[in-house]
PDB file of C-alpha atoms and ligand atoms in Angstrom:
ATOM      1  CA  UNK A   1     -90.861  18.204 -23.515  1.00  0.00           C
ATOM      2  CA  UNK A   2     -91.966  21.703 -24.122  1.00  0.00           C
ATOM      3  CA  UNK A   3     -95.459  22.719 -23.683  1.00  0.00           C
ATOM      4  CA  UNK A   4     -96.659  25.828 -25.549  1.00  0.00           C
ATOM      5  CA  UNK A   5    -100.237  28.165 -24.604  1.00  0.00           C
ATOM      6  CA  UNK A   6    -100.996  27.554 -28.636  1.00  0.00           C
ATOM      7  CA  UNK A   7    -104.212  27.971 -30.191  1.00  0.00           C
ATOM      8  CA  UNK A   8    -106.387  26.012 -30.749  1.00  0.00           C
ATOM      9  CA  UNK A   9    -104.862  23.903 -27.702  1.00  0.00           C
ATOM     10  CA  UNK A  10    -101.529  23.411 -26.475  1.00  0.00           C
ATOM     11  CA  UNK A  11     -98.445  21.990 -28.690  1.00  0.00           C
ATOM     12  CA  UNK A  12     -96.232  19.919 -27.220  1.00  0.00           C
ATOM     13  CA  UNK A  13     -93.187  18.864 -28.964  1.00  0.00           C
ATOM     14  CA  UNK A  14     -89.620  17.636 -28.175  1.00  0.00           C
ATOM     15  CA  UNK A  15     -86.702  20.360 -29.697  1.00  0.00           C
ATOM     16  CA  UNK A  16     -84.316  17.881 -30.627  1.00  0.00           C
ATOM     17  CA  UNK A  17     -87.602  16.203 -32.837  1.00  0.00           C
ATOM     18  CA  UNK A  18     -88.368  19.614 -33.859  1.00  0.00           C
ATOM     19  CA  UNK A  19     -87.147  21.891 -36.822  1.00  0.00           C
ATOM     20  CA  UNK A  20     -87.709  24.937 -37.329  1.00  0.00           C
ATOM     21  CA  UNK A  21     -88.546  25.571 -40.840  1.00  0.00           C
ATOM     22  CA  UNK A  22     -88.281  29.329 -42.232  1.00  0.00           C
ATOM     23  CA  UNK A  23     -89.989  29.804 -45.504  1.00  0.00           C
ATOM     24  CA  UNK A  24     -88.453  32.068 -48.139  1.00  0.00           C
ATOM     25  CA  UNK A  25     -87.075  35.188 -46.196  1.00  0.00           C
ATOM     26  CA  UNK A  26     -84.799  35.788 -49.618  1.00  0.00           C
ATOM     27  CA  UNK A  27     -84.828  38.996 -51.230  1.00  0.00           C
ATOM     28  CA  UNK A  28     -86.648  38.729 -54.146  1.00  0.00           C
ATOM     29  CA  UNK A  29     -89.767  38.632 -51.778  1.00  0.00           C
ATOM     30  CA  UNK A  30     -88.663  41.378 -48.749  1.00  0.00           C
ATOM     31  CA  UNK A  31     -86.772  44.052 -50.882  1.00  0.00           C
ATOM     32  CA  UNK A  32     -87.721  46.444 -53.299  1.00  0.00           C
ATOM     33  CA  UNK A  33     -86.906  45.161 -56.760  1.00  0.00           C
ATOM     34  CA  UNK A  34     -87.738  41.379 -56.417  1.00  0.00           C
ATOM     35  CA  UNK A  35     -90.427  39.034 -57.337  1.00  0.00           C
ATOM     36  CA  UNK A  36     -92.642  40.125 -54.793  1.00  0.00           C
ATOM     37  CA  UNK A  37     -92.753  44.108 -56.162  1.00  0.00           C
ATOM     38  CA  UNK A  38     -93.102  42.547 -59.710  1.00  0.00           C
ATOM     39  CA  UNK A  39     -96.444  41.302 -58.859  1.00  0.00           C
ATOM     40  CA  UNK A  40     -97.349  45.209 -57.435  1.00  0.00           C
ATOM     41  CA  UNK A  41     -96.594  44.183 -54.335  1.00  0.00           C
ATOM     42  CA  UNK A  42     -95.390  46.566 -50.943  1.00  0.00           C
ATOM     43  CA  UNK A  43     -92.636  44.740 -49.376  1.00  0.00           C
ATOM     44  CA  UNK A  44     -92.512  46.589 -46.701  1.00  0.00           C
ATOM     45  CA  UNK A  45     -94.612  45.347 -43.920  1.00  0.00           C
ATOM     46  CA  UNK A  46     -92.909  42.005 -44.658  1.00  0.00           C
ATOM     47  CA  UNK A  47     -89.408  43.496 -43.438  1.00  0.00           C
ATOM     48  CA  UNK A  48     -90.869  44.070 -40.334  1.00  0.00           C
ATOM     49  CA  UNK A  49     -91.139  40.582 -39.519  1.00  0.00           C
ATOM     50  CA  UNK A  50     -87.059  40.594 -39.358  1.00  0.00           C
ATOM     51  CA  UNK A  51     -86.643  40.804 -36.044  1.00  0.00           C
ATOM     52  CA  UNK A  52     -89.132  38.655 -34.691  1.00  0.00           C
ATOM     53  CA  UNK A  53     -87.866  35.716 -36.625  1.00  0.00           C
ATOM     54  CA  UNK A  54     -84.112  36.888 -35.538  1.00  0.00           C
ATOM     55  CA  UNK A  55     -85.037  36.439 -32.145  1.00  0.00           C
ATOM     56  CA  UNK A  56     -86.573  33.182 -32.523  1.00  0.00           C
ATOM     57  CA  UNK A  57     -83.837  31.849 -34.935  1.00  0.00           C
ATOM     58  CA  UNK A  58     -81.207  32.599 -32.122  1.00  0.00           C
ATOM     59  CA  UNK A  59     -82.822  31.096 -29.243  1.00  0.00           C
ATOM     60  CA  UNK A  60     -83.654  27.903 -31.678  1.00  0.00           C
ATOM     61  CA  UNK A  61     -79.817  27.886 -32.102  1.00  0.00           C
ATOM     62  CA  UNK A  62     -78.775  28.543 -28.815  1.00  0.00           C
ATOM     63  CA  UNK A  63     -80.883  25.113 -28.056  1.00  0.00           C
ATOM     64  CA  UNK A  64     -79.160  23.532 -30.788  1.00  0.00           C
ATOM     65  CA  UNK A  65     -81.608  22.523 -32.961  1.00  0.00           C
ATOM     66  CA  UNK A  66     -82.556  21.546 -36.393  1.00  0.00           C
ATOM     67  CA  UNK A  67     -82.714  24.224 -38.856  1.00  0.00           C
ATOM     68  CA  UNK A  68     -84.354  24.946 -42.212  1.00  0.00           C
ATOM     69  CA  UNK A  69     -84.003  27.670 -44.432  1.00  0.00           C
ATOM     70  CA  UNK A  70     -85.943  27.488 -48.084  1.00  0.00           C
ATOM     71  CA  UNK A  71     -85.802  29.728 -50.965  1.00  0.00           C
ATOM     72  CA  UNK A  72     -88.219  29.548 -53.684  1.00  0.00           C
ATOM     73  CA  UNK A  73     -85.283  28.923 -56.777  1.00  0.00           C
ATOM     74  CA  UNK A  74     -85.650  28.016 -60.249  1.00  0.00           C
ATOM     75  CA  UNK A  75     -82.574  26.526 -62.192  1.00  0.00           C
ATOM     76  CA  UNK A  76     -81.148  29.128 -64.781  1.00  0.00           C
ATOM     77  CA  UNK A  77     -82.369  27.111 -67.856  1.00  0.00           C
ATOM     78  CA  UNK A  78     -86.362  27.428 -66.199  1.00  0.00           C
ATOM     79  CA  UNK A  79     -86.394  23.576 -66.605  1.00  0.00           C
ATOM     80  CA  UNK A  80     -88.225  23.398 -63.531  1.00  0.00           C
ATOM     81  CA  UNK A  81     -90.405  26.293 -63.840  1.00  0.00           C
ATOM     82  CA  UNK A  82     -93.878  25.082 -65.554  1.00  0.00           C
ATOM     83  CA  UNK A  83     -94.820  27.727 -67.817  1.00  0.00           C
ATOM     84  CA  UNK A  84     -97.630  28.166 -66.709  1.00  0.00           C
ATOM     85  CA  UNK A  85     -96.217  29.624 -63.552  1.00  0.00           C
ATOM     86  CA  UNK A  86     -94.407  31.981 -65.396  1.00  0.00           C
ATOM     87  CA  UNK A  87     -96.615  33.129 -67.874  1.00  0.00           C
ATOM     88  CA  UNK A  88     -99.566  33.655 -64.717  1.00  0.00           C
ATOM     89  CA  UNK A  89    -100.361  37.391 -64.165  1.00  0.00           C
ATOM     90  CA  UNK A  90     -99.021  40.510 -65.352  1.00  0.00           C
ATOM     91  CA  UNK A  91     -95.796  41.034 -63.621  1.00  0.00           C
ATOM     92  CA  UNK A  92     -93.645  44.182 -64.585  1.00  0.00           C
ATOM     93  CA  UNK A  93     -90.742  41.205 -64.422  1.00  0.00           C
ATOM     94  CA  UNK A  94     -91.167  37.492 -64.926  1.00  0.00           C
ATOM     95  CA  UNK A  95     -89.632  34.815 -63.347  1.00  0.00           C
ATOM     96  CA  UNK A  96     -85.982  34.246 -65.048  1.00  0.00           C
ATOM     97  CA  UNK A  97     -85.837  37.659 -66.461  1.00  0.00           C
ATOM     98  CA  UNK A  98     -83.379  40.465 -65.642  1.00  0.00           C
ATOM     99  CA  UNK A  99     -84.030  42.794 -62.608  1.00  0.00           C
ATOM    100  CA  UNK A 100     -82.006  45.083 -60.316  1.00  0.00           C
ATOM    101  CA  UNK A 101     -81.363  42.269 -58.190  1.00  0.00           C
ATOM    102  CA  UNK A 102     -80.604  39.525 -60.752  1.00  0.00           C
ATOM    103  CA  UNK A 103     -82.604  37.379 -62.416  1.00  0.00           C
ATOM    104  CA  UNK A 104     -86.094  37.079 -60.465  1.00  0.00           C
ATOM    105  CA  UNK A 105     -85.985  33.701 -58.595  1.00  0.00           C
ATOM    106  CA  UNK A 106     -83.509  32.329 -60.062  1.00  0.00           C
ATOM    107  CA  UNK A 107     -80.810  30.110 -57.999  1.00  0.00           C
ATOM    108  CA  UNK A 108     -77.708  31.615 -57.070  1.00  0.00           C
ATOM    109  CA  UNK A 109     -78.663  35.007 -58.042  1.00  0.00           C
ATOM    110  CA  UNK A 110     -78.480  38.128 -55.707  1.00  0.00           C
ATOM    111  CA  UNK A 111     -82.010  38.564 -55.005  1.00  0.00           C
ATOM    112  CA  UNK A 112     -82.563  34.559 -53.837  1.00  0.00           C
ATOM    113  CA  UNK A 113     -80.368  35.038 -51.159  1.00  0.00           C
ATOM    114  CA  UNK A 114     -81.948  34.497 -47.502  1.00  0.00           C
ATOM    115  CA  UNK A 115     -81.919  38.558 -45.747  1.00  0.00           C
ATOM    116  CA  UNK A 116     -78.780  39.025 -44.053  1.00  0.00           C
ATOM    117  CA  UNK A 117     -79.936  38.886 -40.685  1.00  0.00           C
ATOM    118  CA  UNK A 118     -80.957  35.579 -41.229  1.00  0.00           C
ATOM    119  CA  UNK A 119     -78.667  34.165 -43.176  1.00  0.00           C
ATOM    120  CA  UNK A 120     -78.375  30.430 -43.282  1.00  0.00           C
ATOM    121  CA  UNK A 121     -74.994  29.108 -41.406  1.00  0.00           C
ATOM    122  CA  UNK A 122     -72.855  25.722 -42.754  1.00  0.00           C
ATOM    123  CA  UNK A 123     -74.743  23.565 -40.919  1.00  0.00           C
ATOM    124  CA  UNK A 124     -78.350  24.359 -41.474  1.00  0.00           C
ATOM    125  CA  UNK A 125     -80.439  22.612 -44.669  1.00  0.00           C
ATOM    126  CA  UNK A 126     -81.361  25.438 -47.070  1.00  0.00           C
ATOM    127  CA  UNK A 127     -83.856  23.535 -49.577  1.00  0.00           C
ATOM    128  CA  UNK A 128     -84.162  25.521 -52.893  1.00  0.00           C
ATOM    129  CA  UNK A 129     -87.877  24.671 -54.003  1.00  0.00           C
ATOM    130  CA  UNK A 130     -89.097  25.259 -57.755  1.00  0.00           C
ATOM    131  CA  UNK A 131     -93.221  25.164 -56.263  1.00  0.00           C
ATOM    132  CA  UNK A 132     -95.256  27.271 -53.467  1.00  0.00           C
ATOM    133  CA  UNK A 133     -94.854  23.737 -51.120  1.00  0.00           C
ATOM    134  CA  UNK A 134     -91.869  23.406 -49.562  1.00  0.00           C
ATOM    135  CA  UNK A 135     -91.820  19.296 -49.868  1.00  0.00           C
ATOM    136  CA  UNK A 136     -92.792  19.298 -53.223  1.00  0.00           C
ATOM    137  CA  UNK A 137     -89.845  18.215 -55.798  1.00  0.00           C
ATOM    138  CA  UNK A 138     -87.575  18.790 -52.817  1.00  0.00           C
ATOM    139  CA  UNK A 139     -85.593  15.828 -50.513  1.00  0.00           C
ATOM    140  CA  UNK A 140     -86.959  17.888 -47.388  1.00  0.00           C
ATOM    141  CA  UNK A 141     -89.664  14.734 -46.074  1.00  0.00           C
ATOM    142  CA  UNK A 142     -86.265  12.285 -46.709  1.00  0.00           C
ATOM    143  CA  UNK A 143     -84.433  14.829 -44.864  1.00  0.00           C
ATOM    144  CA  UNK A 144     -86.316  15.578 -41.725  1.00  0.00           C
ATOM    145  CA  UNK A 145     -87.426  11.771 -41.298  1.00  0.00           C
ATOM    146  CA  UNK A 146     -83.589  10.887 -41.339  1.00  0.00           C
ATOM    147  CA  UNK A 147     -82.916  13.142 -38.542  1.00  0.00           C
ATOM    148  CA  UNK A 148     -86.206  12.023 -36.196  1.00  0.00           C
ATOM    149  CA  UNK A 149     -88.093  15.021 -36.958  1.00  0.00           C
ATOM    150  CA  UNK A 150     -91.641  14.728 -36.119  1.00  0.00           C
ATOM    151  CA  UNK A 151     -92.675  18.327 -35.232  1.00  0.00           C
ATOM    152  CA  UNK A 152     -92.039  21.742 -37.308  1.00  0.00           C
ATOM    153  CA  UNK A 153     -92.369  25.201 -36.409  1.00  0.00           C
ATOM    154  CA  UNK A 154     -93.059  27.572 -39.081  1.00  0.00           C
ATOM    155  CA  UNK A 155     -91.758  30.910 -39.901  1.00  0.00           C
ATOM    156  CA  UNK A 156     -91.680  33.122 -43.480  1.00  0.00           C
ATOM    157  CA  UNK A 157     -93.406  34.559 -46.028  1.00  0.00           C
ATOM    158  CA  UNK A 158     -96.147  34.632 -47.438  1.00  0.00           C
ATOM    159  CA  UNK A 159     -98.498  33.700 -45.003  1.00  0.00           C
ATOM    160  CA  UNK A 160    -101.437  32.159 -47.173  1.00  0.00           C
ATOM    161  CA  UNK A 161     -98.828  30.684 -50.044  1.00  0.00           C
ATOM    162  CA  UNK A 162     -95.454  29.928 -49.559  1.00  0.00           C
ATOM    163  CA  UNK A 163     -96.167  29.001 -45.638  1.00  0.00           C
ATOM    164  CA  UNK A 164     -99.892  27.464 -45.536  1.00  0.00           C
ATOM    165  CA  UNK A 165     -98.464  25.785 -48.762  1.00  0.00           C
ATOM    166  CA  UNK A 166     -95.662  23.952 -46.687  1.00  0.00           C
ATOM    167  CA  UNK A 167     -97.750  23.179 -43.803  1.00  0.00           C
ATOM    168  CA  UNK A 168    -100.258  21.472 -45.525  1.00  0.00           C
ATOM    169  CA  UNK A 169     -97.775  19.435 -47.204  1.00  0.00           C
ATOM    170  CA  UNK A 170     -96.220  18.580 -43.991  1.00  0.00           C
ATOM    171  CA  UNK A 171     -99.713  17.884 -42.462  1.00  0.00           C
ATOM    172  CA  UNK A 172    -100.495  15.078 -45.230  1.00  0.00           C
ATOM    173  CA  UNK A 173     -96.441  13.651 -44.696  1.00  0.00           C
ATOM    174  CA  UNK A 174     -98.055  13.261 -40.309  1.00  0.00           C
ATOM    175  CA  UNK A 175     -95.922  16.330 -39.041  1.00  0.00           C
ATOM    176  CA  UNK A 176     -97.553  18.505 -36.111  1.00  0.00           C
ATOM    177  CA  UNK A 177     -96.683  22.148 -37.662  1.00  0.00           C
ATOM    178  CA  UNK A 178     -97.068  25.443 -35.282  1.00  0.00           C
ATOM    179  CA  UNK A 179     -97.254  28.718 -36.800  1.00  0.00           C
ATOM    180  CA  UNK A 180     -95.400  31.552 -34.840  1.00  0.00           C
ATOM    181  CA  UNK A 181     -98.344  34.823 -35.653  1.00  0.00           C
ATOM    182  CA  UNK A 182     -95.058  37.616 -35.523  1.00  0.00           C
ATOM    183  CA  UNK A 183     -92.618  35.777 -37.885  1.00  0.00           C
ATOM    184  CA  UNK A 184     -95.229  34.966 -40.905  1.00  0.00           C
ATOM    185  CA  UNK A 185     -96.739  38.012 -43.474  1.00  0.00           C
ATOM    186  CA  UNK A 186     -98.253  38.519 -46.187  1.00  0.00           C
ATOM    187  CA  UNK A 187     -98.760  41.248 -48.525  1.00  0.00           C
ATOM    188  CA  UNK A 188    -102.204  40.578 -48.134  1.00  0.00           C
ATOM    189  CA  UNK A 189    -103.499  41.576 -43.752  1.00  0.00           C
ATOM    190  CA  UNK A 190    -106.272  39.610 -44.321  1.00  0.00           C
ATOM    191  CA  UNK A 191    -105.205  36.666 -46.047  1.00  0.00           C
ATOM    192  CA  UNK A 192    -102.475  36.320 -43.230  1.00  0.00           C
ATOM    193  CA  UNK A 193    -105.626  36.287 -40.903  1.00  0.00           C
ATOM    194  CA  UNK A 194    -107.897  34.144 -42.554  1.00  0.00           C
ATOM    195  CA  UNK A 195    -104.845  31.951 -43.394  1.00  0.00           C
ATOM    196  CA  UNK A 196    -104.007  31.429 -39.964  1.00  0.00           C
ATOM    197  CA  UNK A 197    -107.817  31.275 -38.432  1.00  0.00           C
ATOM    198  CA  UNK A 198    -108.292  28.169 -41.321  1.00  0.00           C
ATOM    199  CA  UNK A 199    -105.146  26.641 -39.578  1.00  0.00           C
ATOM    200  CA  UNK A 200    -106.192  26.666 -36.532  1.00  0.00           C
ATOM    201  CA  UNK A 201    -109.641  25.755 -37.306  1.00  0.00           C
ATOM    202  CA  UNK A 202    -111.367  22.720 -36.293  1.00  0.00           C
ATOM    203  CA  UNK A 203    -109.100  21.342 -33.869  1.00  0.00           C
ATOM    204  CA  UNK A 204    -106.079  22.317 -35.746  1.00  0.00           C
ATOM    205  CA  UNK A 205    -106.916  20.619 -38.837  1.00  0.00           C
ATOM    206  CA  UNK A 206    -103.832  21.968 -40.316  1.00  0.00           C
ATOM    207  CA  UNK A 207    -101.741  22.848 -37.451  1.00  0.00           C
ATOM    208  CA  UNK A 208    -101.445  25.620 -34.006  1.00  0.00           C
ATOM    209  CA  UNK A 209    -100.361  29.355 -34.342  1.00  0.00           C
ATOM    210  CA  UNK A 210     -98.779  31.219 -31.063  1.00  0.00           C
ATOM    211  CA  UNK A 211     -96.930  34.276 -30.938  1.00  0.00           C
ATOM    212  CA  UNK A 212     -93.022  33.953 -31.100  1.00  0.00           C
ATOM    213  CA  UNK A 213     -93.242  35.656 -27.140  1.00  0.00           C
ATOM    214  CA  UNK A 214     -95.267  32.545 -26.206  1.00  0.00           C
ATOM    215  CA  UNK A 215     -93.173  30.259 -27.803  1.00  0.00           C
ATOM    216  CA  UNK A 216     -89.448  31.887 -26.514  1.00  0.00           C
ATOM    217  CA  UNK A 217     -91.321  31.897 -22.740  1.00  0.00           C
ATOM    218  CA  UNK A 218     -91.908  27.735 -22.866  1.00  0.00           C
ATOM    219  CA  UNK A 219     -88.626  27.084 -24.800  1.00  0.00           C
ATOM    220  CA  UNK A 220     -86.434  29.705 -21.870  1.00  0.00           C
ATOM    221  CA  UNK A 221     -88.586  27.008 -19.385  1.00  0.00           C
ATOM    222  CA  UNK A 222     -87.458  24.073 -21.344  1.00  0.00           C
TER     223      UNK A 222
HETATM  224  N1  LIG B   1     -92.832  32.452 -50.990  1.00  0.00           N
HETATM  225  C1  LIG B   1     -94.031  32.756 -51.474  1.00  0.00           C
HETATM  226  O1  LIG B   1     -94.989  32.915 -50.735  1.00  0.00           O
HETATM  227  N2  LIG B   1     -94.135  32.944 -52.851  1.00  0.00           N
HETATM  228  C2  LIG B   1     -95.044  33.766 -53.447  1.00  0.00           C
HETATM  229  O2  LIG B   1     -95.118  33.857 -54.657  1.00  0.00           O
HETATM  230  N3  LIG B   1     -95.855  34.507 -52.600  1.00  0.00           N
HETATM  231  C3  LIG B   1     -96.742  35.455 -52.949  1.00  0.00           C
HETATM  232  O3  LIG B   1     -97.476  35.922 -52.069  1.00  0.00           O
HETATM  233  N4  LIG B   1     -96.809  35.897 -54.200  1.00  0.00           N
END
């Protein structure tokens, strides 16, 4: 058992019950070009972010644990793209048109593939999701229950959409979710900080937060 200084208390969790679950680190979100930029958005404070979640990735797989990688991916015929979704906003680009890194969010193309530092390897589950919620429309609740999983730790982007998204899904489906602070952003600074602060809030009604230093310190202690 590994015991964590989390807030609002401490999370306890058993790795080989545990998966950590990295939300959307593709492209189309971190580089210049992508979805993300076609909403207006600056990219870059969510490449910083790399290296954090590098660190953590390779100590989770030095434990050998269970990995998740998701992508937010619509088929190429937009079947599973409401069109509402795509019609929301003003982007410069919408979702299945054609821009410098492919077609935006579209599966397969260049810019849905995971960064390269984190790239997902053969054994890992990489769950391409058509909403916000990683458990919506996807196998991943089938998934994690056939391997024992009862505890996820969260990194990925964006804080206060794509990530709060999937951990209140996996709230309502009875998993204990930590947030790691360092390895989540958001275009937004203070959406990332009220995102996390409703987490946490009253009692962890949603789930913990710690840094990633906190959590590599208990898991070298395992
Ligand atoms: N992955 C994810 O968070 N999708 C988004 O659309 N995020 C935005 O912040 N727009």
């Amino acid at each position: 058992m590994v015991t964590l200084a989390a807030d609002p208390f401490a999370f306890d969790f058993e790795p080989r019950k545990t998966a950590l679950v990295i939300i959307d680190m593709q492209r189309d979100f971190v580089e210049p070009g992508g979805f993300g930029a076609s909403l207006g958005n600056d990219v870059t404070p969510l490449q910083a972010i790399i290296p954090a979640c590098k660190a953590v990735l390779d100590a989770w797989r030095a434990v050998g644990a269970l990995v998740v990688h998701t992508r937010e991916a619509h088929r190429p015929d937009l079947a599973d793209c409401p069109p509402a979704k795509r019609e929301r906003g003003k982007p410069a680009l919408r979702i299945g048109d054609a821009g410098p890194m492919g077609r935006i969010l579209i599966a397969g193309e260049a810019g849905n593939q995971i960064v390269p530092d984190l790239a997902p390897t053969g054994a890992e589950i990489v769950i391409d999701k058509p909403g916000k919620g990683a458990f919506w429309a996807t196998p991943l609740h089938e998934m994690l229950r056939a391997a024992g999983i009862t505890h996820l730790v969260f990194m990925g982007v964006t804080t206060e959409v794509c990530v709060q998204t999937s951990m209140r899904e996996a709230n309502d489906r009875g998993y204990d979710s930590l947030l790691l602070e360092d390895c989540t952003e958001s275009y937004f600074p203070q959406f990332k900080l009220a995102a996390m602060a409703m987490i946490r809030a009253q009692g962890a009604i949603v789930g913990w937060t710690a840094t990633s230093g906190q959590f590599l310190h208990a898991l070298a202690r395992h």
